mmCIF file of C-alpha atoms in Angstrom:
data_model
loop_
_atom_site.group_PDB
_atom_site.id
_atom_site.type_symbol
_atom_site.label_atom_id
_atom_site.label_comp_id
_atom_site.label_asym_id
_atom_site.label_seq_id
_atom_site.Cartn_x
_atom_site.Cartn_y
_atom_site.Cartn_z
ATOM 1 C CA MET A 245 258.472 107.808 70.963
ATOM 2 C CA THR A 246 256.691 107.324 67.530
ATOM 3 C CA THR A 247 256.337 103.452 67.318
ATOM 4 C CA THR A 248 257.369 101.612 63.090
ATOM 5 C CA LEU A 249 254.882 101.130 60.389
ATOM 6 C CA ILE A 250 257.587 98.066 59.791
ATOM 7 C CA GLU A 251 259.634 95.615 60.987
ATOM 8 C CA ALA A 252 262.948 94.850 60.990
ATOM 9 C CA ASN A 253 262.757 92.259 58.441
ATOM 10 C CA SER A 254 260.716 94.543 56.053
ATOM 11 C CA ILE A 255 263.999 96.653 55.949
ATOM 12 C CA GLU A 256 265.811 93.781 55.213
ATOM 13 C CA SER A 257 263.716 92.587 52.473
ATOM 14 C CA LEU A 258 264.030 96.516 51.047
ATOM 15 C CA LEU A 259 267.461 95.973 51.591
ATOM 16 C CA GLY A 260 267.721 92.600 49.020
ATOM 17 C CA LYS A 261 271.016 91.099 48.791
ATOM 18 C CA GLU A 262 272.280 93.358 50.522
ATOM 19 C CA ALA A 263 270.639 93.507 54.069
ATOM 20 C CA GLU A 264 273.797 91.545 55.843
ATOM 21 C CA ASP A 265 276.020 93.609 54.477
ATOM 22 C CA LEU A 266 274.335 97.068 55.234
ATOM 23 C CA LEU A 267 272.855 96.402 58.765
ATOM 24 C CA THR A 268 275.793 94.245 60.210
ATOM 25 C CA TYR A 269 279.059 96.131 58.877
ATOM 26 C CA LYS A 270 281.360 97.461 61.969
ATOM 27 C CA ALA A 271 282.370 100.989 60.237
ATOM 28 C CA LYS A 272 286.504 101.599 60.238
ATOM 29 C CA VAL A 273 285.692 104.776 62.670
ATOM 30 C CA PRO A 274 284.926 104.330 65.786
ATOM 31 C CA THR A 275 281.818 105.538 67.144
ATOM 32 C CA ASP A 276 283.740 106.727 69.797
ATOM 33 C CA LEU A 277 285.089 109.958 67.947
ATOM 34 C CA LEU A 278 281.634 110.904 66.352
ATOM 35 C CA HIS A 279 278.431 113.204 68.311
ATOM 36 C CA LEU A 280 275.759 110.865 67.954
ATOM 37 C CA PRO A 281 272.177 112.199 67.271
ATOM 38 C CA GLY A 282 270.219 111.734 69.810
ATOM 39 C CA PRO A 283 266.744 112.309 72.116
ATOM 40 C CA ASP A 284 269.376 115.246 73.768
ATOM 41 C CA PHE A 285 271.553 116.191 70.714
ATOM 42 C CA VAL A 286 270.799 120.649 71.399
ATOM 43 C CA ASP A 287 271.221 120.302 74.484
ATOM 44 C CA ARG A 288 274.558 118.383 74.194
ATOM 45 C CA ILE A 289 275.693 120.245 70.913
ATOM 46 C CA TRP A 290 274.614 123.517 70.781
ATOM 47 C CA LEU A 291 274.542 125.395 74.794
ATOM 48 C CA ASN A 292 277.865 126.191 74.253
ATOM 49 C CA SER A 293 277.932 127.075 70.745
ATOM 50 C CA ASP A 294 277.636 130.556 70.039
ATOM 51 C CA ARG A 295 274.044 130.274 68.581
ATOM 52 C CA ASN A 296 271.288 133.222 70.485
ATOM 53 C CA PRO A 297 268.708 131.549 72.866
ATOM 54 C CA GLN A 298 266.546 131.963 69.443
ATOM 55 C CA VAL A 299 268.231 130.151 67.029
ATOM 56 C CA ILE A 300 268.957 127.387 69.807
ATOM 57 C CA ARG A 301 264.391 127.472 70.366
ATOM 58 C CA ASN A 302 264.442 127.113 66.925
ATOM 59 C CA LEU A 303 267.140 124.261 66.555
ATOM 60 C CA GLN A 304 264.670 122.315 68.835
ATOM 61 C CA LEU A 305 261.826 123.473 67.321
ATOM 62 C CA LEU A 306 263.008 121.512 64.003
ATOM 63 C CA TYR A 307 263.960 118.657 65.932
ATOM 64 C CA SER A 308 261.537 118.058 67.894
ATOM 65 C CA THR A 309 257.944 117.438 65.542
ATOM 66 C CA GLY A 310 256.877 115.056 63.622
ATOM 67 C CA ARG A 311 257.602 111.481 63.318
ATOM 68 C CA LEU A 312 261.044 111.681 64.243
ATOM 69 C CA ALA A 313 260.404 114.154 67.421
ATOM 70 C CA TYR A 314 262.704 113.886 69.891
ATOM 71 C CA THR A 315 264.956 110.925 68.740
ATOM 72 C CA GLY A 316 267.560 113.714 67.483
ATOM 73 C CA TYR A 317 266.804 112.775 63.721
ATOM 74 C CA LEU A 318 265.596 114.329 61.039
ATOM 75 C CA SER A 319 262.929 114.151 58.096
ATOM 76 C CA ILE A 320 262.183 117.113 55.688
ATOM 77 C CA LEU A 321 260.533 117.718 52.783
ATOM 78 C CA PRO A 322 262.596 119.866 50.267
ATOM 79 C CA VAL A 323 260.813 121.205 47.151
ATOM 80 C CA ASP A 324 263.256 123.978 45.497
ATOM 81 C CA GLN A 325 263.453 121.524 42.189
ATOM 82 C CA GLY A 326 260.885 123.894 40.413
ATOM 83 C CA ILE A 327 263.931 126.377 39.967
ATOM 84 C CA GLU A 328 266.146 124.631 39.938
ATOM 85 C CA HIS A 329 264.786 121.371 37.279
ATOM 86 C CA SER A 330 262.075 124.127 36.014
ATOM 87 C CA ALA A 331 258.303 123.450 37.293
ATOM 88 C CA GLY A 332 257.847 121.819 33.982
ATOM 89 C CA ALA A 333 260.423 119.218 34.761
ATOM 90 C CA SER A 334 258.847 118.389 38.190
ATOM 91 C CA PHE A 335 256.195 118.781 38.610
ATOM 92 C CA ALA A 336 254.413 117.572 35.691
ATOM 93 C CA PRO A 337 253.692 114.290 36.744
ATOM 94 C CA ASN A 338 252.220 115.400 39.254
ATOM 95 C CA PRO A 339 250.223 118.717 38.751
ATOM 96 C CA ILE A 340 249.043 118.863 42.167
ATOM 97 C CA TYR A 341 252.111 120.489 43.281
ATOM 98 C CA PHE A 342 251.386 123.527 41.094
ATOM 99 C CA ASP A 343 249.237 124.162 43.563
ATOM 100 C CA PRO A 344 252.105 125.323 47.237
ATOM 101 C CA GLU A 345 249.651 124.684 49.103
ATOM 102 C CA ASN A 346 249.556 120.640 48.430
ATOM 103 C CA ILE A 347 254.011 120.770 48.540
ATOM 104 C CA VAL A 348 253.056 121.703 52.644
ATOM 105 C CA ARG A 349 249.918 119.619 53.249
ATOM 106 C CA LEU A 350 252.040 116.579 52.199
ATOM 107 C CA ALA A 351 255.064 117.115 54.564
ATOM 108 C CA ILE A 352 252.581 117.870 57.122
ATOM 109 C CA ALA A 353 250.682 114.464 56.375
ATOM 110 C CA ALA A 354 254.053 112.713 56.137
ATOM 111 C CA GLY A 355 254.767 113.705 59.953
ATOM 112 C CA CYS A 356 257.813 115.570 59.025
ATOM 113 C CA ASN A 357 260.593 118.023 60.485
ATOM 114 C CA ALA A 358 260.313 120.479 58.595
ATOM 115 C CA VAL A 359 259.484 121.490 54.679
ATOM 116 C CA ALA A 360 262.004 123.488 52.919
ATOM 117 C CA THR A 361 260.742 125.465 49.308
ATOM 118 C CA THR A 362 260.709 129.151 48.550
ATOM 119 C CA LEU A 363 260.762 132.460 48.977
ATOM 120 C CA GLY A 364 256.880 131.873 47.095
ATOM 121 C CA THR A 365 255.766 129.209 48.177
ATOM 122 C CA LEU A 366 256.478 129.801 51.793
ATOM 123 C CA GLY A 367 254.801 133.217 51.437
ATOM 124 C CA ILE A 368 251.473 132.049 49.575
ATOM 125 C CA VAL A 369 250.563 129.685 52.790
ATOM 126 C CA SER A 370 252.441 131.463 56.166
ATOM 127 C CA ARG A 371 249.538 132.565 57.543
ATOM 128 C CA LYS A 372 247.601 129.928 57.415
ATOM 129 C CA TYR A 373 251.246 126.690 58.172
ATOM 130 C CA ALA A 374 254.224 128.759 60.145
ATOM 131 C CA HIS A 375 252.653 127.834 63.046
ATOM 132 C CA LYS A 376 251.813 124.245 61.773
ATOM 133 C CA ILE A 377 255.131 122.840 61.006
ATOM 134 C CA PRO A 378 258.715 124.877 60.495
ATOM 135 C CA PHE A 379 259.645 126.470 57.350
ATOM 136 C CA ILE A 380 263.311 126.672 56.127
ATOM 137 C CA ALA A 381 263.245 129.809 53.675
ATOM 138 C CA LYS A 382 265.754 128.495 50.443
ATOM 139 C CA ILE A 383 266.888 132.020 49.549
ATOM 140 C CA ASN A 384 269.008 131.226 46.637
ATOM 141 C CA HIS A 385 268.497 128.916 43.749
ATOM 142 C CA ASN A 386 270.533 127.699 40.095
ATOM 143 C CA GLU A 387 267.868 129.446 37.353
ATOM 144 C CA LEU A 388 267.790 127.194 33.993
ATOM 145 C CA LEU A 389 265.766 129.634 31.978
ATOM 146 C CA THR A 390 268.671 131.960 30.620
ATOM 147 C CA PHE A 391 270.018 130.653 27.324
ATOM 148 C CA PRO A 392 272.209 129.154 26.959
ATOM 149 C CA ASN A 393 271.696 127.488 30.473
ATOM 150 C CA GLN A 394 274.015 128.229 32.657
ATOM 151 C CA PHE A 395 274.954 126.791 36.492
ATOM 152 C CA ASP A 396 275.562 129.924 39.007
ATOM 153 C CA GLN A 397 273.519 129.967 42.760
ATOM 154 C CA VAL A 398 272.334 132.984 43.057
ATOM 155 C CA LEU A 399 270.023 135.364 45.945
ATOM 156 C CA PHE A 400 266.148 135.076 45.537
ATOM 157 C CA ALA A 401 265.949 136.117 48.628
ATOM 158 C CA ASP A 402 267.011 137.943 51.716
ATOM 159 C CA VAL A 403 266.467 136.709 55.308
ATOM 160 C CA GLU A 404 264.405 139.563 56.664
ATOM 161 C CA GLN A 405 262.123 137.862 54.446
ATOM 162 C CA ALA A 406 262.174 134.598 55.357
ATOM 163 C CA TRP A 407 262.148 136.114 59.295
ATOM 164 C CA ASN A 408 258.811 137.799 58.469
ATOM 165 C CA LEU A 409 256.783 134.854 56.822
ATOM 166 C CA GLY A 410 257.935 133.206 59.940
ATOM 167 C CA ALA A 411 260.405 131.483 59.076
ATOM 168 C CA ALA A 412 262.189 128.547 61.435
ATOM 169 C CA ALA A 413 265.449 128.809 59.029
ATOM 170 C CA VAL A 414 266.822 129.179 56.194
ATOM 171 C CA GLY A 415 268.576 127.731 53.616
ATOM 172 C CA ALA A 416 270.958 128.209 50.400
ATOM 173 C CA THR A 417 273.374 126.097 48.564
ATOM 174 C CA ILE A 418 276.502 126.682 47.758
ATOM 175 C CA TYR A 419 278.320 124.694 44.419
ATOM 176 C CA PHE A 420 282.472 123.848 45.415
ATOM 177 C CA GLY A 421 284.122 123.797 43.489
ATOM 178 C CA SER A 422 283.031 126.218 40.724
ATOM 179 C CA GLU A 423 283.733 129.603 39.385
ATOM 180 C CA HIS A 424 281.173 131.490 41.204
ATOM 181 C CA SER A 425 281.829 129.363 45.097
ATOM 182 C CA THR A 426 284.443 132.187 45.923
ATOM 183 C CA ARG A 427 281.349 134.984 45.371
ATOM 184 C CA GLN A 428 279.099 132.234 46.875
ATOM 185 C CA ILE A 429 280.583 131.767 50.298
ATOM 186 C CA GLN A 430 281.056 135.445 51.009
ATOM 187 C CA GLU A 431 276.916 136.376 50.054
ATOM 188 C CA ILE A 432 275.474 132.582 51.920
ATOM 189 C CA SER A 433 278.456 133.232 55.035
ATOM 190 C CA ARG A 434 277.166 137.026 55.598
ATOM 191 C CA ALA A 435 273.360 135.632 55.139
ATOM 192 C CA PHE A 436 273.717 133.088 58.078
ATOM 193 C CA LYS A 437 275.274 135.811 59.704
ATOM 194 C CA ARG A 438 272.198 137.705 59.843
ATOM 195 C CA ALA A 439 269.792 134.351 59.324
ATOM 196 C CA HIS A 440 271.275 134.006 63.215
ATOM 197 C CA GLU A 441 271.433 137.116 64.677
ATOM 198 C CA LEU A 442 268.050 137.073 63.804
ATOM 199 C CA GLY A 443 267.255 134.016 65.408
ATOM 200 C CA MET A 444 266.959 131.403 62.353
ATOM 201 C CA VAL A 445 268.755 128.248 61.913
ATOM 202 C CA THR A 446 271.038 128.323 59.108
ATOM 203 C CA ILE A 447 271.468 124.638 56.581
ATOM 204 C CA LEU A 448 273.642 124.699 54.020
ATOM 205 C CA TRP A 449 273.204 122.598 50.988
ATOM 206 C CA CYS A 450 276.921 121.386 49.925
ATOM 207 C CA TYR A 451 277.078 121.115 46.675
ATOM 208 C CA LEU A 452 280.047 120.205 44.261
ATOM 209 C CA ARG A 453 279.687 121.201 40.127
ATOM 210 C CA ASN A 454 283.266 121.223 37.901
ATOM 211 C CA ASN A 455 282.645 119.777 35.059
ATOM 212 C CA ALA A 456 286.159 118.610 35.662
ATOM 213 C CA PHE A 457 284.915 116.079 38.543
ATOM 214 C CA LYS A 458 283.489 113.924 35.610
ATOM 215 C CA GLN A 459 286.687 111.774 34.611
ATOM 216 C CA ASP A 460 286.189 107.753 35.372
ATOM 217 C CA LYS A 461 283.285 108.236 38.025
ATOM 218 C CA ASP A 462 281.384 111.565 38.900
ATOM 219 C CA TYR A 463 283.852 112.651 41.228
ATOM 220 C CA HIS A 464 280.676 115.199 42.301
ATOM 221 C CA LEU A 465 279.588 111.673 45.010
ATOM 222 C CA ALA A 466 283.261 111.888 46.084
ATOM 223 C CA ALA A 467 284.072 110.544 49.963
ATOM 224 C CA ASP A 468 287.255 113.195 49.798
ATOM 225 C CA LEU A 469 285.757 116.257 47.929
ATOM 226 C CA THR A 470 281.918 115.464 49.172
ATOM 227 C CA GLY A 471 283.476 115.721 52.740
ATOM 228 C CA GLN A 472 286.094 119.321 51.561
ATOM 229 C CA ALA A 473 282.922 120.500 51.172
ATOM 230 C CA ASN A 474 281.059 119.055 53.766
ATOM 231 C CA HIS A 475 284.448 121.455 55.967
ATOM 232 C CA LEU A 476 283.554 124.682 53.759
ATOM 233 C CA GLY A 477 280.180 124.412 54.861
ATOM 234 C CA VAL A 478 280.475 123.793 58.793
ATOM 235 C CA THR A 479 283.095 127.023 58.408
ATOM 236 C CA ILE A 480 280.479 129.700 57.823
ATOM 237 C CA GLU A 481 278.762 128.544 60.641
ATOM 238 C CA ALA A 482 276.002 126.081 58.860
ATOM 239 C CA ASP A 483 273.493 124.321 62.066
ATOM 240 C CA ILE A 484 272.833 121.506 59.023
ATOM 241 C CA ILE A 485 275.093 120.042 56.776
ATOM 242 C CA LYS A 486 273.155 118.673 52.651
ATOM 243 C CA GLN A 487 274.782 116.979 50.950
ATOM 244 C CA LYS A 488 274.968 113.595 48.781
ATOM 245 C CA LEU A 489 275.271 110.419 49.719
ATOM 246 C CA ALA A 490 278.870 108.956 48.696
ATOM 247 C CA GLU A 491 279.386 106.753 46.038
ATOM 248 C CA ASN A 492 282.625 107.060 45.013
ATOM 249 C CA ASN A 493 286.188 107.718 46.584
ATOM 250 C CA ASN A 494 290.361 109.551 46.168
ATOM 251 C CA GLY A 495 288.250 112.532 44.197
ATOM 252 C CA TYR A 496 291.762 114.640 43.867
ATOM 253 C CA GLY A 497 293.509 112.218 42.767
ATOM 254 C CA ALA A 498 291.348 111.207 40.533
ATOM 255 C CA ILE A 499 291.253 115.344 39.956
ATOM 256 C CA ALA A 500 294.760 115.353 38.972
ATOM 257 C CA LYS A 501 295.749 111.579 37.482
ATOM 258 C CA ALA A 502 293.179 113.415 34.609
ATOM 259 C CA THR A 503 294.274 116.233 34.309
ATOM 260 C CA GLY A 504 297.860 116.619 34.607
ATOM 261 C CA LYS A 505 296.973 119.277 37.020
ATOM 262 C CA SER A 506 298.577 119.523 39.908
ATOM 263 C CA TYR A 507 294.596 119.361 42.269
ATOM 264 C CA GLY A 508 293.922 120.223 45.950
ATOM 265 C CA LYS A 509 296.084 118.406 49.086
ATOM 266 C CA THR A 510 295.106 115.622 51.296
ATOM 267 C CA ASP A 511 296.788 112.673 52.829
ATOM 268 C CA GLU A 512 296.986 109.412 51.981
ATOM 269 C CA ARG A 513 295.212 107.899 55.712
ATOM 270 C CA VAL A 514 292.346 109.208 54.181
ATOM 271 C CA TYR A 515 291.849 106.511 52.253
ATOM 272 C CA THR A 516 293.874 104.013 53.972
ATOM 273 C CA GLU A 517 293.015 104.062 57.700
ATOM 274 C CA LEU A 518 289.275 106.878 57.577
ATOM 275 C CA THR A 519 287.975 105.559 54.910
ATOM 276 C CA THR A 520 287.118 101.513 53.164
ATOM 277 C CA ASP A 521 284.918 101.975 49.385
ATOM 278 C CA HIS A 522 282.439 100.180 52.273
ATOM 279 C CA PRO A 523 279.303 103.180 51.826
ATOM 280 C CA ILE A 524 278.437 103.251 55.039
ATOM 281 C CA ASP A 525 282.441 104.126 55.153
ATOM 282 C CA LEU A 526 282.730 107.337 52.624
ATOM 283 C CA THR A 527 279.921 108.831 54.558
ATOM 284 C CA ARG A 528 281.136 107.888 57.715
ATOM 285 C CA TYR A 529 284.140 110.364 56.602
ATOM 286 C CA GLN A 530 281.440 113.241 55.724
ATOM 287 C CA VAL A 531 279.633 113.311 59.235
ATOM 288 C CA LEU A 532 283.662 113.874 60.424
ATOM 289 C CA ASN A 533 284.256 116.803 58.230
ATOM 290 C CA CYS A 534 280.695 118.755 59.962
ATOM 291 C CA TYR A 535 282.800 118.493 63.039
ATOM 292 C CA SER A 536 282.739 114.933 64.259
ATOM 293 C CA GLY A 537 278.905 114.418 64.081
ATOM 294 C CA ARG A 538 278.361 117.788 65.794
ATOM 295 C CA VAL A 539 276.704 119.943 62.568
ATOM 296 C CA GLY A 540 274.335 117.728 61.653
ATOM 297 C CA LEU A 541 274.207 115.808 58.258
ATOM 298 C CA ILE A 542 271.579 114.535 55.768
ATOM 299 C CA ASN A 543 272.093 113.417 53.072
ATOM 300 C CA SER A 544 269.653 114.077 49.593
ATOM 301 C CA GLY A 545 267.391 111.240 49.202
ATOM 302 C CA GLY A 546 267.833 111.777 44.999
ATOM 303 C CA ALA A 547 265.946 111.380 41.579
ATOM 304 C CA THR A 548 262.623 109.336 41.651
ATOM 305 C CA GLY A 549 263.443 105.768 39.404
ATOM 306 C CA LYS A 550 261.783 102.440 39.271
ATOM 307 C CA ASN A 551 263.156 101.496 42.893
ATOM 308 C CA ASP A 552 262.451 104.625 45.068
ATOM 309 C CA PHE A 553 261.354 102.557 48.437
ATOM 310 C CA ALA A 554 263.913 100.060 47.938
ATOM 311 C CA GLU A 555 266.665 103.044 47.047
ATOM 312 C CA ALA A 556 265.090 105.102 50.531
ATOM 313 C CA VAL A 557 265.849 103.324 52.922
ATOM 314 C CA ARG A 558 268.883 102.162 51.619
ATOM 315 C CA THR A 559 270.206 105.506 51.803
ATOM 316 C CA ALA A 560 268.535 105.939 55.289
ATOM 317 C CA VAL A 561 270.378 102.499 56.962
ATOM 318 C CA ILE A 562 273.679 103.976 55.644
ATOM 319 C CA ASN A 563 273.288 108.025 56.708
ATOM 320 C CA LYS A 564 271.781 106.819 60.430
ATOM 321 C CA ARG A 565 274.848 104.019 60.506
ATOM 322 C CA ALA A 566 277.366 106.579 59.519
ATOM 323 C CA GLY A 567 276.051 108.711 62.266
ATOM 324 C CA GLY A 568 274.447 111.087 60.409
ATOM 325 C CA SER A 569 271.242 113.213 61.834
ATOM 326 C CA GLY A 570 268.611 112.103 58.351
ATOM 327 C CA LEU A 571 266.952 112.381 55.165
ATOM 328 C CA ILE A 572 265.932 115.100 52.844
ATOM 329 C CA SER A 573 264.056 113.590 50.255
ATOM 330 C CA GLY A 574 262.093 115.861 46.669
ATOM 331 C CA ARG A 575 261.680 113.758 44.064
ATOM 332 C CA LYS A 576 261.289 110.905 44.973
ATOM 333 C CA THR A 577 258.716 111.673 47.109
ATOM 334 C CA PHE A 578 256.106 114.345 45.447
ATOM 335 C CA GLN A 579 256.806 112.938 42.402
ATOM 336 C CA ARG A 580 254.081 110.338 42.624
ATOM 337 C CA PRO A 581 250.386 110.258 44.290
ATOM 338 C CA PHE A 582 250.124 112.177 47.340
ATOM 339 C CA GLU A 583 249.332 108.868 49.455
ATOM 340 C CA GLU A 584 252.695 107.137 48.926
ATOM 341 C CA GLY A 585 254.299 109.894 49.339
ATOM 342 C CA VAL A 586 253.565 109.881 52.359
ATOM 343 C CA LYS A 587 253.920 105.961 51.625
ATOM 344 C CA LEU A 588 257.545 106.982 51.126
ATOM 345 C CA PHE A 589 258.527 108.675 54.006
ATOM 346 C CA HIS A 590 257.696 106.374 56.520
ATOM 347 C CA ALA A 591 259.346 104.373 54.839
ATOM 348 C CA ILE A 592 262.683 106.334 55.461
ATOM 349 C CA GLN A 593 261.426 107.860 59.243
ATOM 350 C CA ASP A 594 260.638 104.316 60.145
ATOM 351 C CA VAL A 595 265.242 103.329 59.359
ATOM 352 C CA TYR A 596 265.373 105.411 62.174
ATOM 353 C CA LEU A 597 262.475 104.909 64.803
ATOM 354 C CA SER A 598 263.792 101.041 64.239
ATOM 355 C CA PRO A 599 266.166 99.998 66.707
ATOM 356 C CA ASP A 600 267.755 97.542 65.167
ATOM 357 C CA VAL A 601 269.171 99.434 63.035
ATOM 358 C CA THR A 602 272.148 100.541 64.805
ATOM 359 C CA ILE A 603 274.853 102.782 64.744
ATOM 360 C CA ALA A 604 278.024 101.052 62.812
#
């Protein structure tokens, strides 16, 4: 196994005043209800599934690449922000990434399990790199050039194109809760079915999107709502779920109260027996909704800021201790000098390699 580059006390230092709480907390839901990551994860979970041998092979490839190889954890570089947030907003802080090759170079230098990016980025360098690091081809996007800006994930590529450029997996986003979600669910369900037929892994960005979810708090980050989005995602056979880290809870109740209308269905035991306000419990509820961890949950790293190293390590600690399967970090890494991006990835990976960061 690859050794860590930072010691446990460095992780504690980055966590600051939260260190003891995050590193020693005992989760509300016991681990014996979960299927946890480990070196045998693909054999233990996926051999009894309906996935064909080529999908199993590509799943094992993802879990066998980079610094986290054979641990059951994933560290992925996602760069679809050139479309999702515009190329100028995304790459002006570090213009080398207007050149797609540098995106792939960063993922390799950082020891990532895979690189997730657009059809165009992967297609223009596929012959040079498809055999050097697993490709995840993101097939749908939201674009911000239409006026007024609209928010809808639309297909930019098809599954056959991803397969032809050598992708090991396809990725897609669904805006659950949006006015377009029904169409997106149907489109991506069909795309994932075809991806599995061709032997590719499926990864779903299970994001919420509805103005009603912003009330006294941003309930796009509620554990109960993101958990349900995860549950919908695994229902259409996503093999890996990407979700934002939960920051609050009881989105169902808050939205119903704010709008004066009945909304969805939940159970009081979600809030009394399955969760608390602790971030590890909130994330564990996300894991529970990924078929109790049978489908790996990777949390997103979020936007860049002043304390990227501390924030990234904090997210990784919460994800790992909750029973998650890794981190997918984009802007925090590529919006800084190349070598700093590599170091930030290593800081994240060291959390998953550290025996001192245990499952809560």
